Coordinates of C-alpha atoms in Angstrom, one line a residue:
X896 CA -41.0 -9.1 -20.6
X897 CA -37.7 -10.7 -20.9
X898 CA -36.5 -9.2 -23.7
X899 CA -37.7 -5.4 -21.3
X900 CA -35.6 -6.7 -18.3
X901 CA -32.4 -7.6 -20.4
X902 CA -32.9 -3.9 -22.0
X903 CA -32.9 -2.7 -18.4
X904 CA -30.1 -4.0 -17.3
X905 CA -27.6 -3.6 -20.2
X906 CA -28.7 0.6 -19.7
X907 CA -28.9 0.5 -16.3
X908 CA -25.6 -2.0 -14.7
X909 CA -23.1 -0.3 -16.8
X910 CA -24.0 3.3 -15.7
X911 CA -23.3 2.0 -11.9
X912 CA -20.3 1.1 -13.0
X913 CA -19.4 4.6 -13.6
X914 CA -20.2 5.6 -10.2
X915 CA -18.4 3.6 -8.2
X916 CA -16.6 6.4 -6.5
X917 CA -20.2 8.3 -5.9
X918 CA -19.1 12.4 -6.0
X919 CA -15.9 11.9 -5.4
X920 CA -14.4 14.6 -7.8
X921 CA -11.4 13.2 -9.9
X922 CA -9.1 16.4 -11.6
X923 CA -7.8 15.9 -14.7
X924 CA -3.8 15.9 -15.2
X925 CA -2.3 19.3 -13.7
X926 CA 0.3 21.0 -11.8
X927 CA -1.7 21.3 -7.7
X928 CA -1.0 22.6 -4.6
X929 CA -1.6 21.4 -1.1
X930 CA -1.2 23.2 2.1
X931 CA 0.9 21.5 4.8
X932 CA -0.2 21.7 8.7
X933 CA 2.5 24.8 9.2
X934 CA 0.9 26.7 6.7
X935 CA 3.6 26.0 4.3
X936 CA 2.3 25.8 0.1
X937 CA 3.6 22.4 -1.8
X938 CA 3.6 21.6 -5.5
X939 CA 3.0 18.2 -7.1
X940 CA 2.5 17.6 -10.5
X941 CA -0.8 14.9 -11.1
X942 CA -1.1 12.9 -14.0
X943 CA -5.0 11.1 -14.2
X944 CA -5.4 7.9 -16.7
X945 CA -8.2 9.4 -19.3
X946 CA -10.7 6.1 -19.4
X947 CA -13.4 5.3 -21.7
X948 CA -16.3 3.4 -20.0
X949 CA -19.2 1.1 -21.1
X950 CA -21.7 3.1 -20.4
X951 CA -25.2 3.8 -21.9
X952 CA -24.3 7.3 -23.1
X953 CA -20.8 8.6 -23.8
X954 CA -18.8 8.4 -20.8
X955 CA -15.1 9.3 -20.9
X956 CA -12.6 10.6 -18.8
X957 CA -11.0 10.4 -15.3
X958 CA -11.5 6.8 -13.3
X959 CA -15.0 6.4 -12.5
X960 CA -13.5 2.9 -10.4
X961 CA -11.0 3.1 -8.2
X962 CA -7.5 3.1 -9.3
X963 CA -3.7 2.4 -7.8
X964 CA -1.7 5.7 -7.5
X965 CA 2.2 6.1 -7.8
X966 CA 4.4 9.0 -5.6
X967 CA 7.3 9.2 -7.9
X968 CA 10.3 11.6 -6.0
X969 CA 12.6 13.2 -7.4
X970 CA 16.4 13.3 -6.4
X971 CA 18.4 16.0 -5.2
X972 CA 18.9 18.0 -8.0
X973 CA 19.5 21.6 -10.0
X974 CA 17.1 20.5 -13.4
X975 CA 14.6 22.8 -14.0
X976 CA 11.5 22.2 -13.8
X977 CA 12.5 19.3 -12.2
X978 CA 9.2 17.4 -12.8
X979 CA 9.9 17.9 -16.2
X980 CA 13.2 15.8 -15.9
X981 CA 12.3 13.5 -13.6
X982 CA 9.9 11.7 -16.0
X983 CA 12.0 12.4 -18.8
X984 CA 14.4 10.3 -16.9
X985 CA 11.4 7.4 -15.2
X986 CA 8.9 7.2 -17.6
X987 CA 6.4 6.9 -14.5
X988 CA 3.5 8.6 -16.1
X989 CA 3.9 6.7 -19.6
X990 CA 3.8 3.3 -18.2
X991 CA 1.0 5.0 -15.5
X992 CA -1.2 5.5 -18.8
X993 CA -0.8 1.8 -19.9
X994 CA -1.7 0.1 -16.6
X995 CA -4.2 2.7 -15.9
X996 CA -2.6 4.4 -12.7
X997 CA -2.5 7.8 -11.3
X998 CA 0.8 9.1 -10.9
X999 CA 1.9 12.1 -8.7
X1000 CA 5.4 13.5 -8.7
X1001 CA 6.0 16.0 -6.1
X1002 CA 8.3 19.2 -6.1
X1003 CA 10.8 18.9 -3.4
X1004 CA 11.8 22.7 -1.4
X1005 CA 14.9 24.4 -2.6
X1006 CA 17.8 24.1 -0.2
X1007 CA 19.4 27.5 -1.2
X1008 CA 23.1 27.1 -0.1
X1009 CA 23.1 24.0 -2.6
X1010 CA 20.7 25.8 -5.0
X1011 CA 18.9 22.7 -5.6
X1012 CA 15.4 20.6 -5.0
X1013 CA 15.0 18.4 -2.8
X1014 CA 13.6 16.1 0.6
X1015 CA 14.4 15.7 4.0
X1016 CA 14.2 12.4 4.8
X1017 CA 15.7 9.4 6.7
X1018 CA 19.8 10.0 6.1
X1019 CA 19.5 12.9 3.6
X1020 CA 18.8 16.6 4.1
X1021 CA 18.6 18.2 0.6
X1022 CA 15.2 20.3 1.2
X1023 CA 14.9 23.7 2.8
X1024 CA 15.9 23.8 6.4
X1025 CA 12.5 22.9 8.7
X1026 CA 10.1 21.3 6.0
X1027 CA 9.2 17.7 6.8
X1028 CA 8.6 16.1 4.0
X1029 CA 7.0 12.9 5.8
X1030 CA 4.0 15.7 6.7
X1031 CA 4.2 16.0 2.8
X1032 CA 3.4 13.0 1.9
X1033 CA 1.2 12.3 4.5
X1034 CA -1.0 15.4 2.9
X1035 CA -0.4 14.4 -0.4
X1036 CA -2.0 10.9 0.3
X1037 CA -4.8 12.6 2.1
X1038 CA -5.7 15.0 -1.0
X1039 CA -5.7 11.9 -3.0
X1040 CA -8.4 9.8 -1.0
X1041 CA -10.4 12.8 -0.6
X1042 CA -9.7 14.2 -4.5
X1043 CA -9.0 11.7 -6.2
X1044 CA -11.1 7.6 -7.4
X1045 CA -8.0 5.9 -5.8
X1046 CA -8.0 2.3 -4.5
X1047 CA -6.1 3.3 -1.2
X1048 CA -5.3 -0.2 -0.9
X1049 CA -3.1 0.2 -4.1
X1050 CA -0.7 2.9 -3.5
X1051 CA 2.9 2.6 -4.1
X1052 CA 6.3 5.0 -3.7
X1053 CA 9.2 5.1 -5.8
X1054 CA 11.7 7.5 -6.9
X1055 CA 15.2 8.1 -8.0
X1056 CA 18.5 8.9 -5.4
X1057 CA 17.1 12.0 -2.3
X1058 CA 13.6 10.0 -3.7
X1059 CA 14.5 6.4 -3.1
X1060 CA 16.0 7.4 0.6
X1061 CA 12.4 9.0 1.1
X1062 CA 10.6 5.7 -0.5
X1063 CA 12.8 3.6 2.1
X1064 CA 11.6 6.0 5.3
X1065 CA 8.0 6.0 3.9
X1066 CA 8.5 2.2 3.9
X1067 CA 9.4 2.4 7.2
X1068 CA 7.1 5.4 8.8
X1069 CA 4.3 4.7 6.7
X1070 CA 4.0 1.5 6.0
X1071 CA 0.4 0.8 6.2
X1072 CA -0.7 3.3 3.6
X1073 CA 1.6 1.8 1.1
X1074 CA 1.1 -1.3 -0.9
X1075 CA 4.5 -1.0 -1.6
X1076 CA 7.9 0.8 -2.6
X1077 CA 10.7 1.0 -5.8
X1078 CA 13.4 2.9 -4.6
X1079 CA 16.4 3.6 -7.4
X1080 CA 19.8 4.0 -6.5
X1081 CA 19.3 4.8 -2.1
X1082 CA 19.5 3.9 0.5
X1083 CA 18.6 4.6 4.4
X1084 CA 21.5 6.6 6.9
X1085 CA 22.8 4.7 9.4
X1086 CA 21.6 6.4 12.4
X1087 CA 18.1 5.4 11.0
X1088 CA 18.2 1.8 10.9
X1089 CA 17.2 0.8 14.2
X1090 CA 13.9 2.8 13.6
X1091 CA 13.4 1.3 10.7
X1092 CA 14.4 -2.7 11.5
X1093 CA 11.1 -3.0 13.2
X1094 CA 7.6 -2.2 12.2
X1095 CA 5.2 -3.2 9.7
X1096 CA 5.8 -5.3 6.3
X1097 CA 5.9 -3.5 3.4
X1098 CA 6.3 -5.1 -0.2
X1099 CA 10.0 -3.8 -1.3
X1100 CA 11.6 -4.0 -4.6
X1101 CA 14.5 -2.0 -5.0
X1102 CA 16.9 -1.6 -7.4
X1103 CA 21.0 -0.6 -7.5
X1104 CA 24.1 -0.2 -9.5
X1105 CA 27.4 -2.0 -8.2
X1106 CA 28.9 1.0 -10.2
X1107 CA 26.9 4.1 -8.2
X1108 CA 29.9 6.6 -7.2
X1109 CA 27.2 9.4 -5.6
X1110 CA 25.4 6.6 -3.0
X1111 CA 27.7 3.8 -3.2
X1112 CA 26.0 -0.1 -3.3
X1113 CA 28.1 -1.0 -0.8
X1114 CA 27.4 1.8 1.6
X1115 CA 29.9 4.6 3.7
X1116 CA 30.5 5.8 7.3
X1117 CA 27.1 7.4 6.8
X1118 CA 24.6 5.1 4.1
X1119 CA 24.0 1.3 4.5
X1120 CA 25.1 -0.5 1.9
X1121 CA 22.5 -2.3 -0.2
X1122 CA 22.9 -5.6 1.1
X1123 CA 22.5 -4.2 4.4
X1124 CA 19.1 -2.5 3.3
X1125 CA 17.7 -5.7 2.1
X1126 CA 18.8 -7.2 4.8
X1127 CA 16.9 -5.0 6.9
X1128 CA 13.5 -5.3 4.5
X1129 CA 13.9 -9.1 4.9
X1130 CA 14.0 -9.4 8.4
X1131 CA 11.2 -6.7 8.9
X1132 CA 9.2 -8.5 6.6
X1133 CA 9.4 -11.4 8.6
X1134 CA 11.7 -13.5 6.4
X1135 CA 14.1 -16.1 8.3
X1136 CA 15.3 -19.0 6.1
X1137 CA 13.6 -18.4 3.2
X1138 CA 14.8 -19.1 -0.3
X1139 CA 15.9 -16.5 -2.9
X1140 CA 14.4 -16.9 -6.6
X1141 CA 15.7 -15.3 -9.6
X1142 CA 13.2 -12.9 -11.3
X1143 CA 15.2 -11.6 -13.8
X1144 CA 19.2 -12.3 -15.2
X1145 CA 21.1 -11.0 -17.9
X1146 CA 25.4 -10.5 -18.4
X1147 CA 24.2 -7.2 -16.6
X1148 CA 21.7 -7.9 -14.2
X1149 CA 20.3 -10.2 -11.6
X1150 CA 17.2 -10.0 -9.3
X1151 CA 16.7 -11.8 -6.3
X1152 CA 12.8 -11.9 -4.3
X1153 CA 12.2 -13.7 -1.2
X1154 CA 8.7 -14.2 -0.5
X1155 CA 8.7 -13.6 3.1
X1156 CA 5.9 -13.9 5.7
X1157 CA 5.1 -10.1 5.6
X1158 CA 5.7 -8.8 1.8
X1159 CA 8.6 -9.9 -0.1
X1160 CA 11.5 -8.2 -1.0
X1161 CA 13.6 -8.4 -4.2
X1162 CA 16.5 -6.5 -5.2
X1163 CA 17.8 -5.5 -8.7
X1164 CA 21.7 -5.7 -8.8
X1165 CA 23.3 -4.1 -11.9
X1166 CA 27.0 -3.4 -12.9
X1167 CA 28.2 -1.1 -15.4
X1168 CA 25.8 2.1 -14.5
X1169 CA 27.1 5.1 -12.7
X1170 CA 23.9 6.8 -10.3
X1171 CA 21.1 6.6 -12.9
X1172 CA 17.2 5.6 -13.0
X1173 CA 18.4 1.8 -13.9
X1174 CA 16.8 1.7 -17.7
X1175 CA 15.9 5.0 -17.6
X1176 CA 16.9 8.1 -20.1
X1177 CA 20.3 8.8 -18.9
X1178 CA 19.0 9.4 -15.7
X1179 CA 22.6 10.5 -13.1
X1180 CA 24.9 13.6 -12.6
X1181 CA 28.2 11.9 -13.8
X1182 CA 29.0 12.4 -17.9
X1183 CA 25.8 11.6 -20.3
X1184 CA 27.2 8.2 -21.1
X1185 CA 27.6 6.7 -17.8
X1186 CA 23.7 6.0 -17.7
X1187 CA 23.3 5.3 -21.3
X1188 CA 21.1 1.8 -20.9
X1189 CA 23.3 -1.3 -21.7
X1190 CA 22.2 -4.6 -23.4
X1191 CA 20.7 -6.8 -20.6
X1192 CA 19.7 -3.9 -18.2
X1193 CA 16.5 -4.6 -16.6
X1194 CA 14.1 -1.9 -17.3
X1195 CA 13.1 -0.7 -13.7
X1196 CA 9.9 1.1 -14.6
X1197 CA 8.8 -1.8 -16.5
X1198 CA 9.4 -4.3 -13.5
X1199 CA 7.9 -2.1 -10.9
X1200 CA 5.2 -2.1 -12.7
X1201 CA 4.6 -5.6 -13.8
X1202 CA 5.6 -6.4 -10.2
X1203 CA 2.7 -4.5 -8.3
X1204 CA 0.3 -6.0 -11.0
X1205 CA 1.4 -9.8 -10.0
X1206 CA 1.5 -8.7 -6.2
X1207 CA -2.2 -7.2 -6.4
X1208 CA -3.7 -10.4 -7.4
X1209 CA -3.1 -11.9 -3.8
X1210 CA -4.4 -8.7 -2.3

């Protein structure tokens, strides 16, 4: 009898293991379209870990458990297909495979007088005139808990220049249906940071050249510098006298995280790069060399990564 009921549950527990998200249908890596309130058609690229499972029978494919997703937006920019280049340039759905995430990259709208791709979003306009891309993401996240086995608890925005402005004002819009955000190289405009100074925490780590020429790290007339965005995240996140600790130093790079009350926030500070996905593949408009990856540059995908993993623990 005891040898029938340990039978019965070695067949039996790891086939409910497979079906922890019930019918929830999970679609295999793919290029997708959702349809915003207006009517208006997006694109976004999906890339869906393949899993094996230990089941009874063969079972192998998309996550039968719930996984964490990654939005990963693209900059403003002229590459075509631009989904193409921006994980070229990230390496988002390579390190999504190893840590078993979802990854979605949207497509931004083409803004024809500048005949490229891109969002509208807190300080930025690079889309077409009239699409919000908040309402995008907002769909994009609801396709994804209806389509997808996502831990919605685990969702996370990054991206890369036009991409890490919209990361900061998802941050700041949408905070509670982000675990947290990476942005590369942003920043938030100016007439935006009183919206954005109050609301709820969000887990923040961002990272920045000293060198950037297109968004400058120490700001203009129109962009906070990125003291001044940290500063914001810190405060927001409830953080008053709390002590910085070094994550990660090298004769390029230093990173600072406070653990505030909220969500910490740590920023990435490099020197040497021009605009570029920080330890990236020459990730920037300025010549190919001036994001070539030097020794000591913190690999941001990497860290993001590793980071969310730590933070997720204490969930």
């Amino acid at each position: 009898l005891l040898l029938l009921l340990l039978l019965l549950l070695f067949f039996l527990l790891p086939n409910a293991k497979c079906q922890t998200c019930g019918d929830t249908p999970s679609y295999p890596s793919g290029s997708f379209n959702v349809t915003l309130a207006g009517g208006n058609n997006r694109t976004f690229q999906l890339f869906t870990p393949w899993t094996e499972y230990e089941c009874s029978s063969f079972c192998v494919g998309p996550p039968q458990e719930k996984r964490p997703l990654v939005i990963n937006w693209h900059g403003c920019n002229a590459h075509v297909p631009v989904v193409a280049y921006q994980e070229q340039i990230s390496r988002i759905e390579q390190s999504a495979s190893d840590y078993g995430y979802y990854a979605i990259t949207p497509v931004g709208s083409k803004e024809d007088l500048i005949d490229q791709f891109g969002w509208n979003t807190v300080g930025i306009q690079c889309g077409k005139f009239g699409e919000d891309d908040f309402v995008f993401a907002e769909t994009l996240l609801d396709w994804a808990a209806e389509n997808l086995c996502v831990d919605t608890a685990r969702i996370y925005s990054t991206g890369f220049s036009t991409g890490a402005f919209h990361s900061n004002g998802l941050g700041c819009r949408m905070p509670n249906r982000f675990a947290g955000i990476a942005p590369i190289a942003g920043s938030f405009g100016r007439l935006y940071e009183s919206e954005c100074k109050q609301g709820s925490p969000v887990s923040v780590l961002s990272f920045h050249s000293r060198g950037d020429k297109t968004v400058p790290y120490d700001g203009n007339f129109e962009w906070l510098g990125q003291a001044e965005v940290t500063s914001l995240w810190e405060k927001r996140n409830g953080c008053t006298n709390e002590t910085a600790r070094v994550t990660y130093e090298s004769e390029t790079t230093i990173c600072k995280r406070k653990e505030c009350p909220g969500a910490p926030v740590e920023d990435c500070t490099l020197t040497g790069l021009d605009h570029c996905w920080v330890g990236g593949r020459s990730g920037g408009f300025e010549s190919p060399g001036s994001c070539a990856s030097q020794p000591g540059d913190i690999d941001a995908t990497k860290h993001m990564f590793e980071t969310w993993e730590r933070e997720a623990q204490h969930l």
